[in-house]
PDB file of C-alpha atoms and ligand atoms in Angstrom:
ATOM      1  CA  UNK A   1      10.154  13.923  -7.478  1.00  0.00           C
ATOM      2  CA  UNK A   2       8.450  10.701  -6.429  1.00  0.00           C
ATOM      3  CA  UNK A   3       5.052  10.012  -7.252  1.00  0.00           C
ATOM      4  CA  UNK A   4       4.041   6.674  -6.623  1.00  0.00           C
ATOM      5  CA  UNK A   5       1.942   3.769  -5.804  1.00  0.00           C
ATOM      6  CA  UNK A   6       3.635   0.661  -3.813  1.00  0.00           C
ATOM      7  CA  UNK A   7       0.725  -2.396  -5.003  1.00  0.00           C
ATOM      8  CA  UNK A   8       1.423  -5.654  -2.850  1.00  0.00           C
ATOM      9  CA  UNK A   9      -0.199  -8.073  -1.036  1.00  0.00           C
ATOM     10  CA  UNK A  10       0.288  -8.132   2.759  1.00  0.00           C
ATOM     11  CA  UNK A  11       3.696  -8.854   3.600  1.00  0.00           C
ATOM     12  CA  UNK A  12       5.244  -8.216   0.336  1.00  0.00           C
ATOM     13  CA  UNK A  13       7.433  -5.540   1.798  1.00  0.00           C
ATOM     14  CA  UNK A  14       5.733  -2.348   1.028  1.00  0.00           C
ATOM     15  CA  UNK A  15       7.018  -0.873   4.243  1.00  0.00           C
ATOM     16  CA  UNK A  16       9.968  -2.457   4.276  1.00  0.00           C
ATOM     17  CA  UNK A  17      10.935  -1.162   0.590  1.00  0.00           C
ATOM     18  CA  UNK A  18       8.902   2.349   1.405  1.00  0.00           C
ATOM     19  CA  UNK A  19      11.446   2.876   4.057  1.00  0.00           C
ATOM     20  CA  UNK A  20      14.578   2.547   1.682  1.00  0.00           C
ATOM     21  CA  UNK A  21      12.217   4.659  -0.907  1.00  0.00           C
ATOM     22  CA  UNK A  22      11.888   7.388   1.884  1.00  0.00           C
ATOM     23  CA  UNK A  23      15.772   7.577   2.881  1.00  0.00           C
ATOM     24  CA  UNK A  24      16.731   7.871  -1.216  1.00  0.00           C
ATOM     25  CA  UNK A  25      14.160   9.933  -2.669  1.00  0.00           C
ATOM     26  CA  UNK A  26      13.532  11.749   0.728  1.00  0.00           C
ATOM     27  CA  UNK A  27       9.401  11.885  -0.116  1.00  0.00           C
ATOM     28  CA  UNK A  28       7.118  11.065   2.484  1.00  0.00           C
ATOM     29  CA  UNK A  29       5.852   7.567   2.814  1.00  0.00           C
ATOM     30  CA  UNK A  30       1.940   7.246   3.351  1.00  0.00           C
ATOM     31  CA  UNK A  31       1.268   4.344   4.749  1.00  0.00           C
ATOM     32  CA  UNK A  32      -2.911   3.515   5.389  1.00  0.00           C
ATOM     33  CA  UNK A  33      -2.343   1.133   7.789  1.00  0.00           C
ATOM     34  CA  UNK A  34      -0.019   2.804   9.579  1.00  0.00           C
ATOM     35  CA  UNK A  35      -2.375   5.971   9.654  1.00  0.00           C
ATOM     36  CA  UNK A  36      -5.120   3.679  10.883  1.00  0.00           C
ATOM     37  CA  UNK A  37      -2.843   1.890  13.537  1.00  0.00           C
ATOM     38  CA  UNK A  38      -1.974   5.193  15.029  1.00  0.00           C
ATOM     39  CA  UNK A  39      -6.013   5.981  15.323  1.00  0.00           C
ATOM     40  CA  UNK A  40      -6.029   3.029  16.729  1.00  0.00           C
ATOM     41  CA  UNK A  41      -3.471   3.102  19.853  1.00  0.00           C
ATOM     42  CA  UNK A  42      -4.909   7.038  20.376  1.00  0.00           C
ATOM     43  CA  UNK A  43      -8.360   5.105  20.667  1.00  0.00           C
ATOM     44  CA  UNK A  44     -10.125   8.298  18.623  1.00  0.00           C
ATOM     45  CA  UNK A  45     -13.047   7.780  17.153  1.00  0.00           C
ATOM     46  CA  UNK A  46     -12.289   6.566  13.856  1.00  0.00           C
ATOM     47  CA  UNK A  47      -9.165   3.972  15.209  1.00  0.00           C
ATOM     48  CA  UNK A  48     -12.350   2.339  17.397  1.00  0.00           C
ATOM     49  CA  UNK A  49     -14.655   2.710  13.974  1.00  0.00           C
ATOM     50  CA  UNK A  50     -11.677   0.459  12.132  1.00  0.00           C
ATOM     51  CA  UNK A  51     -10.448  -1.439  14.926  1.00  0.00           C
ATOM     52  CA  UNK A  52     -12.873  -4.871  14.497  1.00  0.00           C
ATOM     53  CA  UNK A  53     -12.006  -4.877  10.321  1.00  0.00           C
ATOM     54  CA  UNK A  54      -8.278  -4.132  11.200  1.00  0.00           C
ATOM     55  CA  UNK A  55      -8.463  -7.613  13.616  1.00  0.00           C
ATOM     56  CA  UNK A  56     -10.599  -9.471  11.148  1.00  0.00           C
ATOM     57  CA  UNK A  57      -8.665  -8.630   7.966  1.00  0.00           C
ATOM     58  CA  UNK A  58     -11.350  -6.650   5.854  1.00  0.00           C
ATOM     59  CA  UNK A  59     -10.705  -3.716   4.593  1.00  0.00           C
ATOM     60  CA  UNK A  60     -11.524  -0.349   6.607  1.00  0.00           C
ATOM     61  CA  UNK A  61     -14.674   1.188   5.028  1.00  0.00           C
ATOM     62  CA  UNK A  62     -13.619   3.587   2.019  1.00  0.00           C
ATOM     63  CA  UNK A  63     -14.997   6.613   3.510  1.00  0.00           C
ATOM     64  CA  UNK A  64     -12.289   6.743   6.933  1.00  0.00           C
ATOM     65  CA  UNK A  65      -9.433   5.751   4.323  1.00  0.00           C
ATOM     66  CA  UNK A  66     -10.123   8.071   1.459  1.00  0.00           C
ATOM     67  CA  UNK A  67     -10.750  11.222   4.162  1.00  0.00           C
ATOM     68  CA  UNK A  68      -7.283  10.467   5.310  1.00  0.00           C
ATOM     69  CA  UNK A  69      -5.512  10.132   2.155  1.00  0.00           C
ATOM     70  CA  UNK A  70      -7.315  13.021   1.597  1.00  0.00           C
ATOM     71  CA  UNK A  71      -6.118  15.170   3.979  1.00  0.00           C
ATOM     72  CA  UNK A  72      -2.339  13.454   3.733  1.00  0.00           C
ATOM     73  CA  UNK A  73      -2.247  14.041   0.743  1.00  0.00           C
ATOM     74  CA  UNK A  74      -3.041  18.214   1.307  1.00  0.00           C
ATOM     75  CA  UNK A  75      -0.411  18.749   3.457  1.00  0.00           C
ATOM     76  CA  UNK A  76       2.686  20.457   2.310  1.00  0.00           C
ATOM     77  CA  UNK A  77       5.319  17.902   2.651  1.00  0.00           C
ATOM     78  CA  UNK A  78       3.631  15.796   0.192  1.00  0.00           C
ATOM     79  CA  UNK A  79       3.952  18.823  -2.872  1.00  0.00           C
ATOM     80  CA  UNK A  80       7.203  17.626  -3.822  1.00  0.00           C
ATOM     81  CA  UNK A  81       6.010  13.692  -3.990  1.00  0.00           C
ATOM     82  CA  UNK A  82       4.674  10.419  -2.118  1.00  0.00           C
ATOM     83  CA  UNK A  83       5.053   6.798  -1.865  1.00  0.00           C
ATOM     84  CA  UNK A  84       1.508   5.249  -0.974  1.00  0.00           C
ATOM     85  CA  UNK A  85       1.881   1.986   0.700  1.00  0.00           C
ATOM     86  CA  UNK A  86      -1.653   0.246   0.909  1.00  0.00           C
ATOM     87  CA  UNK A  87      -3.522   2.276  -0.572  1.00  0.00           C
ATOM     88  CA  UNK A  88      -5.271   2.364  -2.885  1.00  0.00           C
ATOM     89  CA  UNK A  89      -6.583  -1.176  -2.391  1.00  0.00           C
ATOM     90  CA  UNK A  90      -9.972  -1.224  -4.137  1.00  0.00           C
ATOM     91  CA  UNK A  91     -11.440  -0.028  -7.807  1.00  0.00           C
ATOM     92  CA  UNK A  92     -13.425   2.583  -5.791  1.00  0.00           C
ATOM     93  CA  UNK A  93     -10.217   3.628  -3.953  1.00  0.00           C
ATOM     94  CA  UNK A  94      -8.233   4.068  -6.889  1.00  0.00           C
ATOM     95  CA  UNK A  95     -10.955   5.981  -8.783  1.00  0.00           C
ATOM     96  CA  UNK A  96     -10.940   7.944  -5.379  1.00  0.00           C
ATOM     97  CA  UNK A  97      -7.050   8.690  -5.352  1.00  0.00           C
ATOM     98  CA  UNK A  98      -7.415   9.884  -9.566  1.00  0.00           C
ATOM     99  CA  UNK A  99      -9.913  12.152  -8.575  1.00  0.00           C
ATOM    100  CA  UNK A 100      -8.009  13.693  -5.816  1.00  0.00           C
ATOM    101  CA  UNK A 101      -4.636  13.531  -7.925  1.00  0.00           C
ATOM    102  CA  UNK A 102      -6.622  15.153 -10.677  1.00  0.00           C
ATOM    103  CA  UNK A 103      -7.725  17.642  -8.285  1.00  0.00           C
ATOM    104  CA  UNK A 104      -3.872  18.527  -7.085  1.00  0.00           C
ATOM    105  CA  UNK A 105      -2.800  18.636 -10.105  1.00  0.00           C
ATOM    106  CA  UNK A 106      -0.152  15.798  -9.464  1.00  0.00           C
ATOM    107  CA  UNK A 107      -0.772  12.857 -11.235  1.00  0.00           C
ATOM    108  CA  UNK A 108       0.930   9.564 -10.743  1.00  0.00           C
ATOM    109  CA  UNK A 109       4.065   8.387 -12.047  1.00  0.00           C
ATOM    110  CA  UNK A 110       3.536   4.361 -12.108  1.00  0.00           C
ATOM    111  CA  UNK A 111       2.763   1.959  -9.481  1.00  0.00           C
ATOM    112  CA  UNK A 112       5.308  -0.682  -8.449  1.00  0.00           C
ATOM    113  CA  UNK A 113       3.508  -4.274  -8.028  1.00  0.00           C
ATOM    114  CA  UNK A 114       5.516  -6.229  -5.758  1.00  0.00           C
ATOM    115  CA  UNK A 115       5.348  -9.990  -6.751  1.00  0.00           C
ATOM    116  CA  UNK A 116       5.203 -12.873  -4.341  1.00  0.00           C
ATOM    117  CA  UNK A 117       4.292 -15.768  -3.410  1.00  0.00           C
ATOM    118  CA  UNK A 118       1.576 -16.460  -0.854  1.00  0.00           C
ATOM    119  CA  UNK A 119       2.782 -19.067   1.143  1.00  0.00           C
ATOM    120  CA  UNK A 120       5.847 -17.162   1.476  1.00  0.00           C
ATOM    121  CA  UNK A 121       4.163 -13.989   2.515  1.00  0.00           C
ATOM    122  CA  UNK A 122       2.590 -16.567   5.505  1.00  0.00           C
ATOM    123  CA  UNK A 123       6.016 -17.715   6.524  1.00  0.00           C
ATOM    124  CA  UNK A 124       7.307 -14.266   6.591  1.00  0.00           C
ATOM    125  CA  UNK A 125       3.528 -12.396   8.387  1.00  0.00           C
ATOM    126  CA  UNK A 126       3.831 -15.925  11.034  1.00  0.00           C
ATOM    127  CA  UNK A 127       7.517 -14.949  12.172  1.00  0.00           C
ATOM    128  CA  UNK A 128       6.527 -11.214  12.548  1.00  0.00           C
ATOM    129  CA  UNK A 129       3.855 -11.829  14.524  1.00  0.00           C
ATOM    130  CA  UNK A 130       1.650  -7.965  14.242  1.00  0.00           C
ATOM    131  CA  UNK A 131      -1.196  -8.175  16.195  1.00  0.00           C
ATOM    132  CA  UNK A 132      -3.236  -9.002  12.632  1.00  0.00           C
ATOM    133  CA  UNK A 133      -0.390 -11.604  12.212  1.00  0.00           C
ATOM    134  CA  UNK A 134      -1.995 -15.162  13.143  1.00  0.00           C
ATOM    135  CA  UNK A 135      -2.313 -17.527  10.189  1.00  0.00           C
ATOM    136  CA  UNK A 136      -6.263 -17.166  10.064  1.00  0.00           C
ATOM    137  CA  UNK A 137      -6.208 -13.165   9.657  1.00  0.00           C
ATOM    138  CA  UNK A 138      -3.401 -13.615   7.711  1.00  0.00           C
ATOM    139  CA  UNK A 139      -5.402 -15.899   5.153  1.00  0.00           C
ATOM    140  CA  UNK A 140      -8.157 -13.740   5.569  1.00  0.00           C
ATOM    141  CA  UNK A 141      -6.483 -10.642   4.308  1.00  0.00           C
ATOM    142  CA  UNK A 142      -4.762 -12.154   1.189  1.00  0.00           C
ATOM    143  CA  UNK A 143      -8.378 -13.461   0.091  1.00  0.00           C
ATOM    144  CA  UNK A 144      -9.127 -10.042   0.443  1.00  0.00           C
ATOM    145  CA  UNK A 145      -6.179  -8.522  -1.630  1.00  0.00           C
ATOM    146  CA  UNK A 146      -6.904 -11.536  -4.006  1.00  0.00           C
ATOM    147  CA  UNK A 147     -10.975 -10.265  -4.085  1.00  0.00           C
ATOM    148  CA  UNK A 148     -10.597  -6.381  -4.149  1.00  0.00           C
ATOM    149  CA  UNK A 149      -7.310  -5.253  -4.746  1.00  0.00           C
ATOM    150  CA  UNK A 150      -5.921  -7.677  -7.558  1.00  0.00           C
ATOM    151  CA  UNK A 151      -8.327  -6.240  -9.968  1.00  0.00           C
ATOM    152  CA  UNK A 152      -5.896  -2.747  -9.965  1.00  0.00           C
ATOM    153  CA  UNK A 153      -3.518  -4.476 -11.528  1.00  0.00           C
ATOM    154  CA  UNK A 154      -5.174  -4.767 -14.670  1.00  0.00           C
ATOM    155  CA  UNK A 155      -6.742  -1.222 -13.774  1.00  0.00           C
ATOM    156  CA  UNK A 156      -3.253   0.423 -13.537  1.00  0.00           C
ATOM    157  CA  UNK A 157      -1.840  -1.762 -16.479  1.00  0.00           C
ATOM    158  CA  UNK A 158      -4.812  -0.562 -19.345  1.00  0.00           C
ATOM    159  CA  UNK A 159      -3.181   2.949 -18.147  1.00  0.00           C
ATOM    160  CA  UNK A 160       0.488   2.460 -18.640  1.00  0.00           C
ATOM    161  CA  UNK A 161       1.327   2.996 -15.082  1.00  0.00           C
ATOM    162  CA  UNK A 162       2.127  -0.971 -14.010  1.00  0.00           C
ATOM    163  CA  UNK A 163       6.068  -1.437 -13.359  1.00  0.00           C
ATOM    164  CA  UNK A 164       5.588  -5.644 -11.731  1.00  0.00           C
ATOM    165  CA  UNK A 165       8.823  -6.546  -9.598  1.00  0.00           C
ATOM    166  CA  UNK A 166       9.658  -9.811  -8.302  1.00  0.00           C
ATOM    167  CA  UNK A 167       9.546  -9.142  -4.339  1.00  0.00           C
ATOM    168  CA  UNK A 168      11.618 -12.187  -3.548  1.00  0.00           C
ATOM    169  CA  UNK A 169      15.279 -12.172  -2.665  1.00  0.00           C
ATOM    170  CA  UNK A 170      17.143  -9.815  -0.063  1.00  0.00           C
ATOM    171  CA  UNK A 171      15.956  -6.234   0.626  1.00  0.00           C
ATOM    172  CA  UNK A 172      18.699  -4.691  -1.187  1.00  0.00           C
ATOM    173  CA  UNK A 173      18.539  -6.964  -4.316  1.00  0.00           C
ATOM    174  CA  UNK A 174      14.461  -6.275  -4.370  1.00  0.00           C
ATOM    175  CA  UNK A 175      15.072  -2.419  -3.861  1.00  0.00           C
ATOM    176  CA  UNK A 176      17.555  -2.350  -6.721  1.00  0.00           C
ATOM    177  CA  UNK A 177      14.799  -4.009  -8.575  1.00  0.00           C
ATOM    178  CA  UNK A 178      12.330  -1.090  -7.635  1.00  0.00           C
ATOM    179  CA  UNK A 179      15.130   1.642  -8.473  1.00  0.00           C
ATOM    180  CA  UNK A 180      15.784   0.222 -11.813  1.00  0.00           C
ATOM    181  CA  UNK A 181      11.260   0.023 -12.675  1.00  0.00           C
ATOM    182  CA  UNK A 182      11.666   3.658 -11.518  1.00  0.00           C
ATOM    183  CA  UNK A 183      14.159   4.774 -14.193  1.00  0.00           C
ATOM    184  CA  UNK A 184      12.315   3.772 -16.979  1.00  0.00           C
ATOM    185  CA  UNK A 185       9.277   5.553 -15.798  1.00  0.00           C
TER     186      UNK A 185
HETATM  187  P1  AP5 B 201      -1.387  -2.684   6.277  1.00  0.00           P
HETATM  188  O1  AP5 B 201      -0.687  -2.137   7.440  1.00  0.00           O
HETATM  189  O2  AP5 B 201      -1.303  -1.956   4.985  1.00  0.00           O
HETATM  190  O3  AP5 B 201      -0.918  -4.163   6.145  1.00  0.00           O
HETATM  191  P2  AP5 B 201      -0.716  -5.094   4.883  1.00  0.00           P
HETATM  192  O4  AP5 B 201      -1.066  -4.601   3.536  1.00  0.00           O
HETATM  193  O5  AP5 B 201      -1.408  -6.324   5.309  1.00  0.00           O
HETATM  194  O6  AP5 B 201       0.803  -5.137   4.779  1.00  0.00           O
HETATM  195  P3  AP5 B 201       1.868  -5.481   5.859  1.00  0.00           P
HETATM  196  O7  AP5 B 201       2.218  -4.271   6.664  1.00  0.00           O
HETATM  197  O8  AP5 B 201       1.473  -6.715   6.599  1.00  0.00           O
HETATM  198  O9  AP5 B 201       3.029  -5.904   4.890  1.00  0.00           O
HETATM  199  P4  AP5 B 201       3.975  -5.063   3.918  1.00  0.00           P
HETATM  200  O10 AP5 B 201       3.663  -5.363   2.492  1.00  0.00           O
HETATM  201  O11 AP5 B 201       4.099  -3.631   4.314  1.00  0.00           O
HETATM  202  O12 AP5 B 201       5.301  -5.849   4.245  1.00  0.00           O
HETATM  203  P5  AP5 B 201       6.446  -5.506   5.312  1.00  0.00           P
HETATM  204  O13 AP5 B 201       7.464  -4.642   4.678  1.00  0.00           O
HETATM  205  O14 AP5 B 201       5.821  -5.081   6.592  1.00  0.00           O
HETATM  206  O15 AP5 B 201      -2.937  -2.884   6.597  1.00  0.00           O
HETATM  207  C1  AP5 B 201      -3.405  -3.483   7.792  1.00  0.00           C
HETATM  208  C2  AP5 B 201      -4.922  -3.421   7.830  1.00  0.00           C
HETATM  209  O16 AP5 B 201      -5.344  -2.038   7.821  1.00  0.00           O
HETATM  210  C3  AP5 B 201      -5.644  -4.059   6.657  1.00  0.00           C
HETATM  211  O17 AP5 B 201      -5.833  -5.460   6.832  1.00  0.00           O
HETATM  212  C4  AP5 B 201      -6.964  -3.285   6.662  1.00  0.00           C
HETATM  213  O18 AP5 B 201      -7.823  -3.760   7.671  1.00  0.00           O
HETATM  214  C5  AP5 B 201      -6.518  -1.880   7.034  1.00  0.00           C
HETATM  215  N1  AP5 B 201      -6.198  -1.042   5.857  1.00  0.00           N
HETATM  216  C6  AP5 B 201      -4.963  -0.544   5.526  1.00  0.00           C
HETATM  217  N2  AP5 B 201      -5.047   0.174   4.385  1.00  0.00           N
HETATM  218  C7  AP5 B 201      -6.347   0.125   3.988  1.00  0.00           C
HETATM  219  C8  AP5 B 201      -7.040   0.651   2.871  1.00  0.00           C
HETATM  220  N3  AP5 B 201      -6.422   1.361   1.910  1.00  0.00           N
HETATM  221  N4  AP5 B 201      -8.375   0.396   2.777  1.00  0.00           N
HETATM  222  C9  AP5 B 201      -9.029  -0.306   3.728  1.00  0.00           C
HETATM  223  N5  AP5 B 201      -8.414  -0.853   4.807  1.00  0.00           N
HETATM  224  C10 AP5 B 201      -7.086  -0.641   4.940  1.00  0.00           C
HETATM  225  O19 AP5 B 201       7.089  -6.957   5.459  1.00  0.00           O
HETATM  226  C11 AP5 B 201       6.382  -8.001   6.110  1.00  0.00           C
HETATM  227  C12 AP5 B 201       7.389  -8.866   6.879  1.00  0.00           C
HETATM  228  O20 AP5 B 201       8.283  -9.488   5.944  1.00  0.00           O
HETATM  229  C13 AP5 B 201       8.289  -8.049   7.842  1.00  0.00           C
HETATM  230  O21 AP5 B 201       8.519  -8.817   8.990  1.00  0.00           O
HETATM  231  C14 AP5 B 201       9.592  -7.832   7.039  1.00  0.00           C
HETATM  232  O22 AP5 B 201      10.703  -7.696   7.853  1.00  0.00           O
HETATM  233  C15 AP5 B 201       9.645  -9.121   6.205  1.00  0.00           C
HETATM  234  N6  AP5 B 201      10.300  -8.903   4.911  1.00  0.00           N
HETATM  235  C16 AP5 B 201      10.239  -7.799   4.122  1.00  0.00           C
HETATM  236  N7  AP5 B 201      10.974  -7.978   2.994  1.00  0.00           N
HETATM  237  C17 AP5 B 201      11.484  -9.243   3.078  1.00  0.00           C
HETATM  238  C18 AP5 B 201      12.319 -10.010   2.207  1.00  0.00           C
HETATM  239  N8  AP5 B 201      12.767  -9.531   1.051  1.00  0.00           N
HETATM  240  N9  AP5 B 201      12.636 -11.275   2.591  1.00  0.00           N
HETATM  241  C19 AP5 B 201      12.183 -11.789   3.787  1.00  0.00           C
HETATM  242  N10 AP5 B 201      11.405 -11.092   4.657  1.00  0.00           N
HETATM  243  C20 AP5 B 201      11.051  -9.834   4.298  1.00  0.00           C
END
């Protein structure tokens, strides 16, 4: 049982570390962006509604990202635990995701703040190259994790639930890292 809350700015590694999370704990991963990319390339209604905030780096209005945690978060698979990756990423989003937790009955188990630099996190978003991957979106969306979603950190440490990990180094050594914040939970 996996119940948990991946906290990073962009290009921390959330996916990347959500992917080793998936194959050892064998939860699902639930990944907003991903969600919203698939909405996206199926052009429905809501990928064209948060299409122009994805290219600009805001954040997708909270009432397309909450619905779809939402529902995520109802489905079956999810009974026996999650990893969120980006998400929440504002006060109201997180207030949101307790309410729903509440709600299911599943509460969370600690959120794992992956640590690093933000010059790095350019170098590392630059040689990607995502389609929200040139250096002005890229700037763009870490003043907007520095605006709205830094403040959880504080939010999720006055509740006990902040395990901080240094997210620089190889995968493996930063995953190790994770595995070891998990144990103490
Ligand atoms: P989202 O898809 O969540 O993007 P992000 O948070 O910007 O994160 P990334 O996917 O860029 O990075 P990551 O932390 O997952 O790192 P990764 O493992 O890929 O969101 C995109 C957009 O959708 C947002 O801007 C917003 O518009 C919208 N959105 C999403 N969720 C939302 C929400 N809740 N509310 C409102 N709007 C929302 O790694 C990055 C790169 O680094 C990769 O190339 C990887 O190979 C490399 N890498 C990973 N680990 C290492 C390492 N240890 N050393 C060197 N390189 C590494």
């Amino acid at each position: 049982m996996l119940k948990i809350v991946l906290l990073g700015a962009p290009g921390s590694g959330k996916g990347t570390q959500s992917a080793k999370l998936v194959a050892e704990y064998g939860v699902p991963q639930i990944s907003t962006g991903d969600l919203l990319r698939t909405a996206v390339a199926e052009g429905t209604e809501l990928g064209r509604k948060a299409k122009a905030a994805m290219d600009a780096g805001r954040l997708v209005s909270d009432d397309i990202v909450v619905g779809m945690i939402h529902e995520r978060l109802n489905a079956p698979d999810t009974e026996h635990g999650f990893i969120l990756d980006g998400f929440p990423r504002s006060l109201s989003q997180a207030e949101a995701l307790d309410e729903l937790l509440e709600t299911l009955g599943r509460p969370l188990q600690c959120v794992v703040h992956l640590q690093v630099d933000h010059e790095e996190i350019v170098q590392r978003l630059l040689a990607r190259g995502r389609a929200d991957d040139n250096e002005d979106t890229i700037r763009k969306r870490l003043s907007v994790f520095q605006e709205q979603t830094e403040p959880l950190v504080e939010y999720y440490q006055q509740r006990g639930l902040l395990k901080p990990v240094a997210g620089v180094g190889t995968v493996d050594e930063i995953f190790a890292r994770i595995k070891a914040a998990l144990d103490e939970a």
